[in-house]
Amino acid sequence: MRALTWQGKGDVRVETVPDPVIQDPTDVIIKVTTTGLCGSDLHLYEVFGPFLDAGDILGHEPMGIVQEVGAEVTAVRVGDRVVVPFNVSCGTCFMCEQGLQSQCETTQVHEHGTGASLFGYTKLYGQVPGGQAEYLRVPFGNTLPIAVPPGPSDDRFVYLSDVLPTAWQAVEYAAVPPGGTVAVLGLGPIGDMSTRIALHRGAEKVIGIDLVPERLRRAQARGVHTLDLNEHGDKITDVVRDLTGGRGPDSVIDAVGMEAHGAPIAKGMQQLTSLLPDAFAAKLMQRAGVDRLSALYLAIDLVRRGGTISLSGVYGGAADPLPLLTMFDKQIQLRMGQANVWRWVDDILPLLTDADPLGVDDFATHRLPLSQAPEAYKMFQQKQDGAVKVLFTP
């Protein structure tokens, strides 16, 4: 089959690799019909090289048609249409039963002390072959795939793999009070969808902050009060407070993560890791911290006293410094974590109707064949051509 493989920093290639096969009686093989390019895939493209091997298959946002099932699979059949959550979770362990599929005890990566394995996402998370490919092996066939109806286009359901549950959890964790205000930092796929969900769930004012004109216009068209970081710069906190009665928003969602603009020292450390042998680079990332924390610092500055910060952007450094005195003094509540996909499916599925209140049908800005994935990664990383969400057709 053809699949997108990581070959080095900034180097991904579509290559011919062996087809996946049934390895366990509860496995399922799907033919991928649509698969997404996620903002966190850019972390692999740029930063996480020390935890990847050349040839690793990327991607964690797939959906498709069941092609083959293991002998013990009863929940889905050949021909069924399914979405595959990015968490590789068993659905039956203690953590999964608590709705914490991202902490699945069956697939935790004990070697690195991390949570549930993820499709297409480094040795830190199990080095499981990903979904930017023609076919995908899906374990836990009775509990992991999400069955969806035939009929509507893939665009209606593919975001159940990651974007929708991640954004839903970001808003849930933000704990926006009824009629409250929320600021969303970063209007990429997760930030954009978070603004839509926050408005749908009754936030009185949603403020979207970014520096890419196309992303700002896109959010503004759906009723978001947008602010251009290029325009307001260091005055952004004052501008947001003016919009929120002088206090700051009740909640802030950081949908940017470790690749925030600014933080030149951390940026230099990120670049340094690409020049070091993998063993040394991995230790630097795990022990010293290499994240660019500008967005998180801004969230701490913006949120009102007693407010909540919801962290959905990915951070990777183990020793990143936080302004704990400020956080304590402001009595900030901070919630974070990988999305627990299955926990939110029952809330989200009723919204994926022809009425399309969240605008999933036209959420993608680019639809490309998988063969163009290398060019798409570069385009997305450089924020070219108005790219917010890219979908591939294998």
mmCIF file of C-alpha atoms in Angstrom:
data_model
loop_
_atom_site.group_PDB
_atom_site.id
_atom_site.type_symbol
_atom_site.label_atom_id
_atom_site.label_comp_id
_atom_site.label_asym_id
_atom_site.label_seq_id
_atom_site.Cartn_x
_atom_site.Cartn_y
_atom_site.Cartn_z
ATOM 1 C CA MET A 1 0.000 0.000 0.000
ATOM 2 C CA ARG A 2 0.966 3.671 -0.215
ATOM 3 C CA ALA A 3 1.500 5.576 3.018
ATOM 4 C CA LEU A 4 3.035 8.819 4.224
ATOM 5 C CA THR A 5 6.282 8.142 6.072
ATOM 6 C CA TRP A 6 8.554 10.295 8.212
ATOM 7 C CA GLN A 7 12.149 10.398 6.945
ATOM 8 C CA GLY A 8 13.674 13.284 8.898
ATOM 9 C CA LYS A 9 13.032 16.838 10.029
ATOM 10 C CA GLY A 10 10.844 18.494 7.417
ATOM 11 C CA ASP A 11 11.018 15.385 5.244
ATOM 12 C CA VAL A 12 7.898 13.258 4.775
ATOM 13 C CA ARG A 13 7.367 11.004 1.749
ATOM 14 C CA VAL A 14 4.653 8.834 0.278
ATOM 15 C CA GLU A 15 6.147 5.364 -0.123
ATOM 16 C CA THR A 16 5.082 1.795 -0.762
ATOM 17 C CA VAL A 17 4.993 -0.158 2.519
ATOM 18 C CA PRO A 18 3.631 -3.586 3.507
ATOM 19 C CA ASP A 19 -0.136 -3.863 3.910
ATOM 20 C CA PRO A 20 -1.319 -4.202 7.529
ATOM 21 C CA VAL A 21 -2.530 -7.635 8.607
ATOM 22 C CA ILE A 22 -4.702 -9.039 11.374
ATOM 23 C CA GLN A 23 -2.433 -9.678 14.382
ATOM 24 C CA ASP A 24 -5.019 -10.257 17.099
ATOM 25 C CA PRO A 25 -8.502 -11.825 16.877
ATOM 26 C CA THR A 26 -10.073 -8.470 17.832
ATOM 27 C CA ASP A 27 -8.250 -6.501 15.094
ATOM 28 C CA VAL A 28 -9.968 -4.758 12.197
ATOM 29 C CA ILE A 29 -8.430 -3.652 8.908
ATOM 30 C CA ILE A 30 -9.997 -0.601 7.294
ATOM 31 C CA LYS A 31 -9.594 0.879 3.852
ATOM 32 C CA VAL A 32 -9.003 4.541 4.587
ATOM 33 C CA THR A 33 -11.328 6.822 2.610
ATOM 34 C CA THR A 34 -10.398 10.154 4.246
ATOM 35 C CA THR A 35 -7.648 11.106 6.667
ATOM 36 C CA GLY A 36 -6.756 14.475 8.159
ATOM 37 C CA LEU A 37 -3.603 16.500 8.636
ATOM 38 C CA CYS A 38 -3.491 17.679 12.256
ATOM 39 C CA GLY A 39 -1.629 20.599 13.764
ATOM 40 C CA SER A 40 0.119 18.176 16.105
ATOM 41 C CA ASP A 41 1.486 16.352 13.033
ATOM 42 C CA LEU A 42 3.623 19.449 12.568
ATOM 43 C CA HIS A 43 5.336 18.679 15.881
ATOM 44 C CA LEU A 44 6.568 15.462 14.265
ATOM 45 C CA TYR A 45 7.522 17.370 11.124
ATOM 46 C CA GLU A 46 9.650 19.855 13.059
ATOM 47 C CA VAL A 47 10.425 18.901 16.667
ATOM 48 C CA PHE A 48 9.937 15.279 17.707
ATOM 49 C CA GLY A 49 12.505 13.660 15.404
ATOM 50 C CA PRO A 50 14.428 12.079 18.314
ATOM 51 C CA PHE A 51 11.394 9.873 18.994
ATOM 52 C CA LEU A 52 10.768 8.764 15.395
ATOM 53 C CA ASP A 53 12.409 6.294 13.048
ATOM 54 C CA ALA A 54 12.712 6.729 9.306
ATOM 55 C CA GLY A 55 9.757 4.961 7.725
ATOM 56 C CA ASP A 56 7.266 5.553 10.548
ATOM 57 C CA ILE A 57 3.753 6.020 9.145
ATOM 58 C CA LEU A 58 2.115 9.252 10.264
ATOM 59 C CA GLY A 59 -1.470 10.378 10.763
ATOM 60 C CA HIS A 60 -4.141 9.912 13.413
ATOM 61 C CA GLU A 61 -7.406 11.231 11.927
ATOM 62 C CA PRO A 62 -8.704 8.454 9.657
ATOM 63 C CA MET A 63 -12.050 7.038 8.671
ATOM 64 C CA GLY A 64 -12.919 4.355 6.164
ATOM 65 C CA ILE A 65 -14.609 1.083 5.326
ATOM 66 C CA VAL A 66 -14.020 -2.154 7.214
ATOM 67 C CA GLN A 67 -12.213 -4.593 4.900
ATOM 68 C CA GLU A 68 -11.364 -7.450 7.239
ATOM 69 C CA VAL A 69 -12.198 -8.417 10.817
ATOM 70 C CA GLY A 70 -10.560 -10.742 13.325
ATOM 71 C CA ALA A 71 -12.260 -13.912 14.492
ATOM 72 C CA GLU A 72 -13.550 -12.336 17.723
ATOM 73 C CA VAL A 73 -14.904 -9.088 16.268
ATOM 74 C CA THR A 74 -18.692 -8.812 16.545
ATOM 75 C CA ALA A 75 -19.355 -5.065 16.805
ATOM 76 C CA VAL A 76 -18.548 -4.215 13.185
ATOM 77 C CA ARG A 77 -18.693 -6.124 9.921
ATOM 78 C CA VAL A 78 -16.962 -5.970 6.566
ATOM 79 C CA GLY A 79 -18.429 -3.047 4.663
ATOM 80 C CA ASP A 80 -19.252 -0.951 7.735
ATOM 81 C CA ARG A 81 -18.237 2.698 7.724
ATOM 82 C CA VAL A 82 -16.172 3.736 10.754
ATOM 83 C CA VAL A 83 -14.200 6.608 12.220
ATOM 84 C CA VAL A 84 -11.057 5.709 14.165
ATOM 85 C CA PRO A 85 -10.274 7.748 17.329
ATOM 86 C CA PHE A 86 -6.678 8.887 17.618
ATOM 87 C CA ASN A 87 -6.426 7.299 21.108
ATOM 88 C CA VAL A 88 -5.608 3.604 20.933
ATOM 89 C CA SER A 89 -7.859 2.649 23.830
ATOM 90 C CA CYS A 90 -9.303 -0.690 24.871
ATOM 91 C CA GLY A 91 -12.614 0.679 26.161
ATOM 92 C CA THR A 92 -12.776 -1.767 29.093
ATOM 93 C CA CYS A 93 -9.990 -0.911 31.574
ATOM 94 C CA PHE A 94 -10.438 1.237 34.681
ATOM 95 C CA MET A 95 -9.346 4.442 32.950
ATOM 96 C CA CYS A 96 -11.526 3.879 29.889
ATOM 97 C CA GLU A 97 -14.527 3.225 32.129
ATOM 98 C CA GLN A 98 -13.881 6.603 33.788
ATOM 99 C CA GLY A 99 -14.083 8.273 30.389
ATOM 100 C CA LEU A 100 -10.304 8.774 30.328
ATOM 101 C CA GLN A 101 -9.496 6.910 27.126
ATOM 102 C CA SER A 102 -6.329 8.992 26.709
ATOM 103 C CA GLN A 103 -5.019 7.244 29.830
ATOM 104 C CA CYS A 104 -5.984 3.692 28.781
ATOM 105 C CA GLU A 105 -4.150 1.278 31.077
ATOM 106 C CA THR A 106 -4.003 -1.401 28.391
ATOM 107 C CA THR A 107 -1.984 0.735 25.957
ATOM 108 C CA GLN A 108 -0.015 3.042 28.263
ATOM 109 C CA VAL A 109 3.618 3.305 27.168
ATOM 110 C CA HIS A 110 5.393 2.375 30.394
ATOM 111 C CA GLU A 111 8.852 2.708 28.873
ATOM 112 C CA HIS A 112 8.343 6.449 28.604
ATOM 113 C CA GLY A 113 5.843 6.928 31.418
ATOM 114 C CA THR A 114 3.164 8.219 29.031
ATOM 115 C CA GLY A 115 -0.559 7.642 28.618
ATOM 116 C CA ALA A 116 -2.478 5.706 25.989
ATOM 117 C CA SER A 117 -0.828 4.904 22.687
ATOM 118 C CA LEU A 118 -1.737 7.094 19.733
ATOM 119 C CA PHE A 119 -1.920 6.284 16.059
ATOM 120 C CA GLY A 120 1.020 7.634 14.071
ATOM 121 C CA TYR A 121 2.691 9.451 16.944
ATOM 122 C CA THR A 122 6.272 8.613 17.986
ATOM 123 C CA LYS A 123 7.874 6.141 20.362
ATOM 124 C CA LEU A 124 6.587 8.235 23.271
ATOM 125 C CA TYR A 125 3.095 7.037 22.381
ATOM 126 C CA GLY A 126 3.660 3.509 21.198
ATOM 127 C CA GLN A 127 5.002 4.028 17.662
ATOM 128 C CA VAL A 128 1.705 2.663 16.252
ATOM 129 C CA PRO A 129 1.491 2.906 12.422
ATOM 130 C CA GLY A 130 -0.734 5.828 11.488
ATOM 131 C CA GLY A 131 -3.692 6.541 9.271
ATOM 132 C CA GLN A 132 -2.246 8.649 6.453
ATOM 133 C CA ALA A 133 -2.230 5.498 4.401
ATOM 134 C CA GLU A 134 -4.421 3.387 2.155
ATOM 135 C CA TYR A 135 -5.111 0.809 4.877
ATOM 136 C CA LEU A 136 -4.929 0.794 8.670
ATOM 137 C CA ARG A 137 -4.888 -1.930 11.297
ATOM 138 C CA VAL A 138 -7.242 -0.975 14.130
ATOM 139 C CA PRO A 139 -6.975 -2.946 17.406
ATOM 140 C CA PHE A 140 -9.907 -3.412 19.812
ATOM 141 C CA GLY A 141 -12.356 -3.795 16.954
ATOM 142 C CA ASN A 142 -15.297 -4.306 19.314
ATOM 143 C CA THR A 143 -14.762 -1.086 21.275
ATOM 144 C CA LEU A 144 -12.521 1.382 19.419
ATOM 145 C CA PRO A 145 -14.017 2.135 15.956
ATOM 146 C CA ILE A 146 -16.955 4.544 15.855
ATOM 147 C CA ALA A 147 -19.634 3.251 13.469
ATOM 148 C CA VAL A 148 -21.265 6.011 11.398
ATOM 149 C CA PRO A 149 -24.114 5.783 8.892
ATOM 150 C CA PRO A 150 -23.695 5.591 5.119
ATOM 151 C CA GLY A 151 -24.813 8.492 2.986
ATOM 152 C CA PRO A 152 -23.317 11.871 3.917
ATOM 153 C CA SER A 153 -19.797 12.716 2.761
ATOM 154 C CA ASP A 154 -16.792 11.830 4.890
ATOM 155 C CA ASP A 155 -16.510 15.493 5.887
ATOM 156 C CA ARG A 156 -19.563 15.031 8.096
ATOM 157 C CA PHE A 157 -17.883 12.454 10.331
ATOM 158 C CA VAL A 158 -14.096 12.428 9.879
ATOM 159 C CA TYR A 159 -13.558 15.084 12.559
ATOM 160 C CA LEU A 160 -14.869 12.652 15.191
ATOM 161 C CA SER A 161 -11.377 11.145 15.085
ATOM 162 C CA ASP A 162 -9.774 14.180 16.737
ATOM 163 C CA VAL A 163 -10.888 17.740 15.916
ATOM 164 C CA LEU A 164 -14.416 17.563 17.306
ATOM 165 C CA PRO A 165 -13.698 15.715 20.577
ATOM 166 C CA THR A 166 -10.536 17.733 21.190
ATOM 167 C CA ALA A 167 -12.382 21.013 20.711
ATOM 168 C CA TRP A 168 -15.399 19.774 22.683
ATOM 169 C CA GLN A 169 -13.163 18.782 25.592
ATOM 170 C CA ALA A 170 -11.339 22.123 25.366
ATOM 171 C CA VAL A 171 -14.643 23.955 25.810
ATOM 172 C CA GLU A 172 -15.853 21.536 28.500
ATOM 173 C CA TYR A 173 -12.623 21.967 30.455
ATOM 174 C CA ALA A 174 -12.810 25.752 30.007
ATOM 175 C CA ALA A 175 -15.968 25.729 32.159
ATOM 176 C CA VAL A 176 -17.393 28.848 30.569
ATOM 177 C CA PRO A 177 -20.229 29.982 32.874
ATOM 178 C CA PRO A 178 -23.697 30.539 31.363
ATOM 179 C CA GLY A 179 -23.568 33.770 29.393
ATOM 180 C CA GLY A 180 -19.823 34.005 30.043
ATOM 181 C CA THR A 181 -16.853 34.980 27.924
ATOM 182 C CA VAL A 182 -14.041 32.882 26.525
ATOM 183 C CA ALA A 183 -10.889 33.807 24.622
ATOM 184 C CA VAL A 184 -9.401 31.263 22.223
ATOM 185 C CA LEU A 185 -5.701 31.570 21.436
ATOM 186 C CA GLY A 186 -4.952 30.241 17.965
ATOM 187 C CA LEU A 187 -7.539 29.725 15.231
ATOM 188 C CA GLY A 188 -6.119 26.642 13.604
ATOM 189 C CA PRO A 189 -8.385 23.579 13.375
ATOM 190 C CA ILE A 190 -8.846 23.068 17.124
ATOM 191 C CA GLY A 191 -9.128 26.743 17.999
ATOM 192 C CA ASP A 192 -11.547 27.407 15.147
ATOM 193 C CA MET A 193 -13.770 24.471 16.117
ATOM 194 C CA SER A 194 -13.549 25.471 19.797
ATOM 195 C CA THR A 195 -15.017 28.886 18.959
ATOM 196 C CA ARG A 196 -17.901 27.227 17.119
ATOM 197 C CA ILE A 197 -18.635 24.852 19.971
ATOM 198 C CA ALA A 198 -18.400 27.628 22.577
ATOM 199 C CA LEU A 199 -20.936 29.701 20.655
ATOM 200 C CA HIS A 200 -23.173 26.663 20.166
ATOM 201 C CA ARG A 201 -23.059 25.963 23.894
ATOM 202 C CA GLY A 202 -24.139 29.462 24.847
ATOM 203 C CA ALA A 203 -21.056 31.604 25.485
ATOM 204 C CA GLU A 204 -22.104 35.250 25.298
ATOM 205 C CA LYS A 205 -18.837 36.430 23.765
ATOM 206 C CA VAL A 206 -16.117 34.385 22.078
ATOM 207 C CA ILE A 207 -12.863 36.192 21.350
ATOM 208 C CA GLY A 208 -10.524 34.590 18.808
ATOM 209 C CA ILE A 209 -6.860 35.655 18.716
ATOM 210 C CA ASP A 210 -4.503 34.811 15.860
ATOM 211 C CA LEU A 211 -2.115 36.464 13.431
ATOM 212 C CA VAL A 212 -3.117 34.790 10.150
ATOM 213 C CA PRO A 213 -5.593 36.997 8.249
ATOM 214 C CA GLU A 214 -7.450 34.116 6.582
ATOM 215 C CA ARG A 215 -8.037 32.389 9.906
ATOM 216 C CA LEU A 216 -9.276 35.583 11.520
ATOM 217 C CA ARG A 217 -11.730 36.239 8.671
ATOM 218 C CA ARG A 218 -12.974 32.648 8.786
ATOM 219 C CA ALA A 219 -13.766 32.861 12.514
ATOM 220 C CA GLN A 220 -15.262 36.341 12.246
ATOM 221 C CA ALA A 221 -17.715 35.090 9.609
ATOM 222 C CA ARG A 222 -19.182 32.736 12.236
ATOM 223 C CA GLY A 223 -19.755 35.399 14.876
ATOM 224 C CA VAL A 224 -16.411 35.349 16.708
ATOM 225 C CA HIS A 225 -14.938 38.666 17.885
ATOM 226 C CA THR A 226 -11.466 38.404 16.369
ATOM 227 C CA LEU A 227 -8.256 40.177 17.340
ATOM 228 C CA ASP A 228 -5.122 40.285 15.176
ATOM 229 C CA LEU A 229 -2.021 39.753 17.299
ATOM 230 C CA ASN A 230 0.036 41.533 14.625
ATOM 231 C CA GLU A 231 -2.049 44.652 15.151
ATOM 232 C CA HIS A 232 -2.311 44.686 18.941
ATOM 233 C CA GLY A 233 1.002 43.125 19.978
ATOM 234 C CA ASP A 234 1.900 43.785 23.617
ATOM 235 C CA LYS A 235 -1.405 45.632 24.113
ATOM 236 C CA ILE A 236 -3.486 42.484 23.505
ATOM 237 C CA THR A 237 -4.216 41.976 27.217
ATOM 238 C CA ASP A 238 -5.530 45.529 27.562
ATOM 239 C CA VAL A 239 -7.713 45.111 24.474
ATOM 240 C CA VAL A 240 -9.214 41.859 25.767
ATOM 241 C CA ARG A 241 -9.888 43.375 29.186
ATOM 242 C CA ASP A 242 -11.648 46.313 27.539
ATOM 243 C CA LEU A 243 -13.930 43.766 25.850
ATOM 244 C CA THR A 244 -14.646 41.949 29.126
ATOM 245 C CA GLY A 245 -15.574 44.652 31.596
ATOM 246 C CA GLY A 246 -11.990 45.239 32.677
ATOM 247 C CA ARG A 247 -11.620 41.806 34.312
ATOM 248 C CA GLY A 248 -10.534 39.525 31.495
ATOM 249 C CA PRO A 249 -12.458 36.573 30.093
ATOM 250 C CA ASP A 250 -13.961 33.929 32.363
ATOM 251 C CA SER A 251 -12.064 31.276 30.444
ATOM 252 C CA VAL A 252 -9.138 31.026 28.048
ATOM 253 C CA ILE A 253 -8.461 28.124 25.682
ATOM 254 C CA ASP A 254 -4.839 27.717 24.562
ATOM 255 C CA ALA A 255 -5.143 25.965 21.217
ATOM 256 C CA VAL A 256 -1.596 26.823 20.138
ATOM 257 C CA GLY A 257 0.833 24.782 22.202
ATOM 258 C CA MET A 258 4.573 24.557 22.008
ATOM 259 C CA GLU A 259 5.016 26.155 18.586
ATOM 260 C CA ALA A 260 3.781 29.582 19.653
ATOM 261 C CA HIS A 261 5.357 32.600 18.035
ATOM 262 C CA GLY A 262 7.930 34.440 20.124
ATOM 263 C CA ALA A 263 10.147 32.819 22.779
ATOM 264 C CA PRO A 264 13.391 32.995 20.754
ATOM 265 C CA ILE A 265 15.439 31.042 23.310
ATOM 266 C CA ALA A 266 13.037 28.112 23.274
ATOM 267 C CA LYS A 267 12.862 28.306 19.502
ATOM 268 C CA GLY A 268 16.638 28.032 19.396
ATOM 269 C CA MET A 269 16.538 24.989 21.676
ATOM 270 C CA GLN A 270 13.958 23.350 19.413
ATOM 271 C CA GLN A 271 16.263 23.919 16.453
ATOM 272 C CA LEU A 272 19.233 22.644 18.450
ATOM 273 C CA THR A 273 17.535 19.291 19.007
ATOM 274 C CA SER A 274 17.561 18.667 15.254
ATOM 275 C CA LEU A 275 21.360 18.985 15.220
ATOM 276 C CA LEU A 276 22.041 16.568 18.067
ATOM 277 C CA PRO A 277 22.202 12.773 17.955
ATOM 278 C CA ASP A 278 18.797 11.342 18.814
ATOM 279 C CA ALA A 279 19.809 10.054 22.251
ATOM 280 C CA PHE A 280 21.055 13.484 23.366
ATOM 281 C CA ALA A 281 18.159 15.342 21.736
ATOM 282 C CA ALA A 282 15.620 13.102 23.446
ATOM 283 C CA LYS A 283 17.190 13.762 26.860
ATOM 284 C CA LEU A 284 17.212 17.511 26.205
ATOM 285 C CA MET A 285 13.512 17.461 25.327
ATOM 286 C CA GLN A 286 12.477 15.262 28.236
ATOM 287 C CA ARG A 287 14.596 16.889 30.963
ATOM 288 C CA ALA A 288 15.308 20.475 29.968
ATOM 289 C CA GLY A 289 12.067 21.473 28.265
ATOM 290 C CA VAL A 290 12.059 23.023 24.794
ATOM 291 C CA ASP A 291 8.560 24.451 24.510
ATOM 292 C CA ARG A 292 7.777 27.960 23.335
ATOM 293 C CA LEU A 293 5.375 29.053 26.056
ATOM 294 C CA SER A 294 4.260 32.437 24.744
ATOM 295 C CA ALA A 295 0.640 31.336 24.260
ATOM 296 C CA LEU A 296 0.369 29.795 27.721
ATOM 297 C CA TYR A 297 1.890 32.878 29.369
ATOM 298 C CA LEU A 298 -0.617 35.021 27.459
ATOM 299 C CA ALA A 299 -3.475 32.793 28.648
ATOM 300 C CA ILE A 300 -2.345 33.248 32.256
ATOM 301 C CA ASP A 301 -2.173 37.002 31.750
ATOM 302 C CA LEU A 302 -5.568 37.266 30.006
ATOM 303 C CA VAL A 303 -7.827 35.146 32.184
ATOM 304 C CA ARG A 304 -9.757 36.894 34.919
ATOM 305 C CA ARG A 305 -9.001 36.151 38.553
ATOM 306 C CA GLY A 306 -10.705 32.919 39.543
ATOM 307 C CA GLY A 307 -11.039 31.974 35.886
ATOM 308 C CA THR A 308 -10.179 28.769 34.051
ATOM 309 C CA ILE A 309 -7.527 27.960 31.448
ATOM 310 C CA SER A 310 -8.162 25.004 29.182
ATOM 311 C CA LEU A 311 -5.016 23.706 27.532
ATOM 312 C CA SER A 312 -5.530 21.739 24.329
ATOM 313 C CA GLY A 313 -2.356 22.755 22.494
ATOM 314 C CA VAL A 314 0.390 20.143 22.778
ATOM 315 C CA TYR A 315 3.426 20.807 24.971
ATOM 316 C CA GLY A 316 6.329 18.389 25.124
ATOM 317 C CA GLY A 317 9.061 19.591 27.469
ATOM 318 C CA ALA A 318 9.212 17.991 30.904
ATOM 319 C CA ALA A 319 10.718 20.942 32.787
ATOM 320 C CA ASP A 320 9.006 23.986 31.318
ATOM 321 C CA PRO A 321 8.891 26.879 33.804
ATOM 322 C CA LEU A 322 5.477 28.242 34.755
ATOM 323 C CA PRO A 323 4.707 31.472 36.640
ATOM 324 C CA LEU A 324 3.321 29.590 39.619
ATOM 325 C CA LEU A 325 3.190 32.654 41.876
ATOM 326 C CA THR A 326 0.951 34.467 39.384
ATOM 327 C CA MET A 327 -1.197 31.377 38.856
ATOM 328 C CA PHE A 328 -1.607 30.935 42.607
ATOM 329 C CA ASP A 329 -2.276 34.620 43.233
ATOM 330 C CA LYS A 330 -4.938 34.767 40.500
ATOM 331 C CA GLN A 331 -6.495 31.509 41.754
ATOM 332 C CA ILE A 332 -6.424 30.117 38.224
ATOM 333 C CA GLN A 333 -7.865 26.721 37.464
ATOM 334 C CA LEU A 334 -5.894 24.862 34.802
ATOM 335 C CA ARG A 335 -7.215 21.775 32.967
ATOM 336 C CA MET A 336 -5.424 19.955 30.212
ATOM 337 C CA GLY A 337 -4.811 16.646 28.503
ATOM 338 C CA GLN A 338 -5.210 14.622 25.343
ATOM 339 C CA ALA A 339 -8.832 14.424 24.297
ATOM 340 C CA ASN A 340 -10.765 11.377 25.473
ATOM 341 C CA VAL A 341 -12.474 10.764 22.139
ATOM 342 C CA TRP A 342 -15.120 8.216 23.100
ATOM 343 C CA ARG A 343 -16.152 10.232 26.148
ATOM 344 C CA TRP A 344 -17.663 12.934 23.925
ATOM 345 C CA VAL A 345 -19.061 10.903 21.022
ATOM 346 C CA ASP A 346 -22.625 10.788 22.374
ATOM 347 C CA ASP A 347 -22.616 14.584 22.811
ATOM 348 C CA ILE A 348 -21.258 15.289 19.330
ATOM 349 C CA LEU A 349 -22.983 12.761 17.058
ATOM 350 C CA PRO A 350 -26.455 14.375 17.338
ATOM 351 C CA LEU A 351 -24.929 17.579 15.917
ATOM 352 C CA LEU A 352 -23.628 15.877 12.765
ATOM 353 C CA THR A 353 -26.919 16.229 10.938
ATOM 354 C CA ASP A 354 -27.982 17.958 7.755
ATOM 355 C CA ALA A 355 -28.518 21.120 9.816
ATOM 356 C CA ASP A 356 -24.744 21.066 10.462
ATOM 357 C CA PRO A 357 -24.666 23.603 13.331
ATOM 358 C CA LEU A 358 -20.873 23.340 13.673
ATOM 359 C CA GLY A 359 -20.159 23.751 9.964
ATOM 360 C CA VAL A 360 -18.281 20.499 9.480
ATOM 361 C CA ASP A 361 -19.361 20.093 5.848
ATOM 362 C CA ASP A 362 -17.190 23.009 4.744
ATOM 363 C CA PHE A 363 -14.659 22.992 7.587
ATOM 364 C CA ALA A 364 -11.826 21.682 5.381
ATOM 365 C CA THR A 365 -9.952 24.320 3.411
ATOM 366 C CA HIS A 366 -8.070 21.801 1.260
ATOM 367 C CA ARG A 367 -8.882 18.316 -0.033
ATOM 368 C CA LEU A 368 -5.929 16.618 -1.666
ATOM 369 C CA PRO A 369 -4.810 13.159 -2.774
ATOM 370 C CA LEU A 370 -2.411 11.499 -0.366
ATOM 371 C CA SER A 371 0.269 11.749 -3.031
ATOM 372 C CA GLN A 372 0.385 15.495 -2.360
ATOM 373 C CA ALA A 373 0.864 15.106 1.390
ATOM 374 C CA PRO A 374 4.518 16.281 1.452
ATOM 375 C CA GLU A 375 3.542 19.548 -0.210
ATOM 376 C CA ALA A 376 0.526 19.870 2.107
ATOM 377 C CA TYR A 377 2.696 19.520 5.240
ATOM 378 C CA LYS A 378 4.947 22.324 4.021
ATOM 379 C CA MET A 379 1.957 24.511 3.110
ATOM 380 C CA PHE A 380 0.289 23.941 6.487
ATOM 381 C CA GLN A 381 3.493 24.474 8.453
ATOM 382 C CA GLN A 382 4.135 27.778 6.679
ATOM 383 C CA LYS A 383 0.458 28.843 6.935
ATOM 384 C CA GLN A 384 0.208 29.329 3.190
ATOM 385 C CA ASP A 385 -2.847 29.496 0.942
ATOM 386 C CA GLY A 386 -5.262 29.965 3.833
ATOM 387 C CA ALA A 387 -4.690 26.402 5.041
ATOM 388 C CA VAL A 388 -6.639 25.613 8.209
ATOM 389 C CA LYS A 389 -7.712 22.011 7.696
ATOM 390 C CA VAL A 390 -6.369 19.591 5.110
ATOM 391 C CA LEU A 391 -8.029 16.276 4.274
ATOM 392 C CA PHE A 392 -6.318 13.576 2.227
ATOM 393 C CA THR A 393 -7.895 10.931 0.029
ATOM 394 C CA PRO A 394 -5.603 7.880 -0.143
#
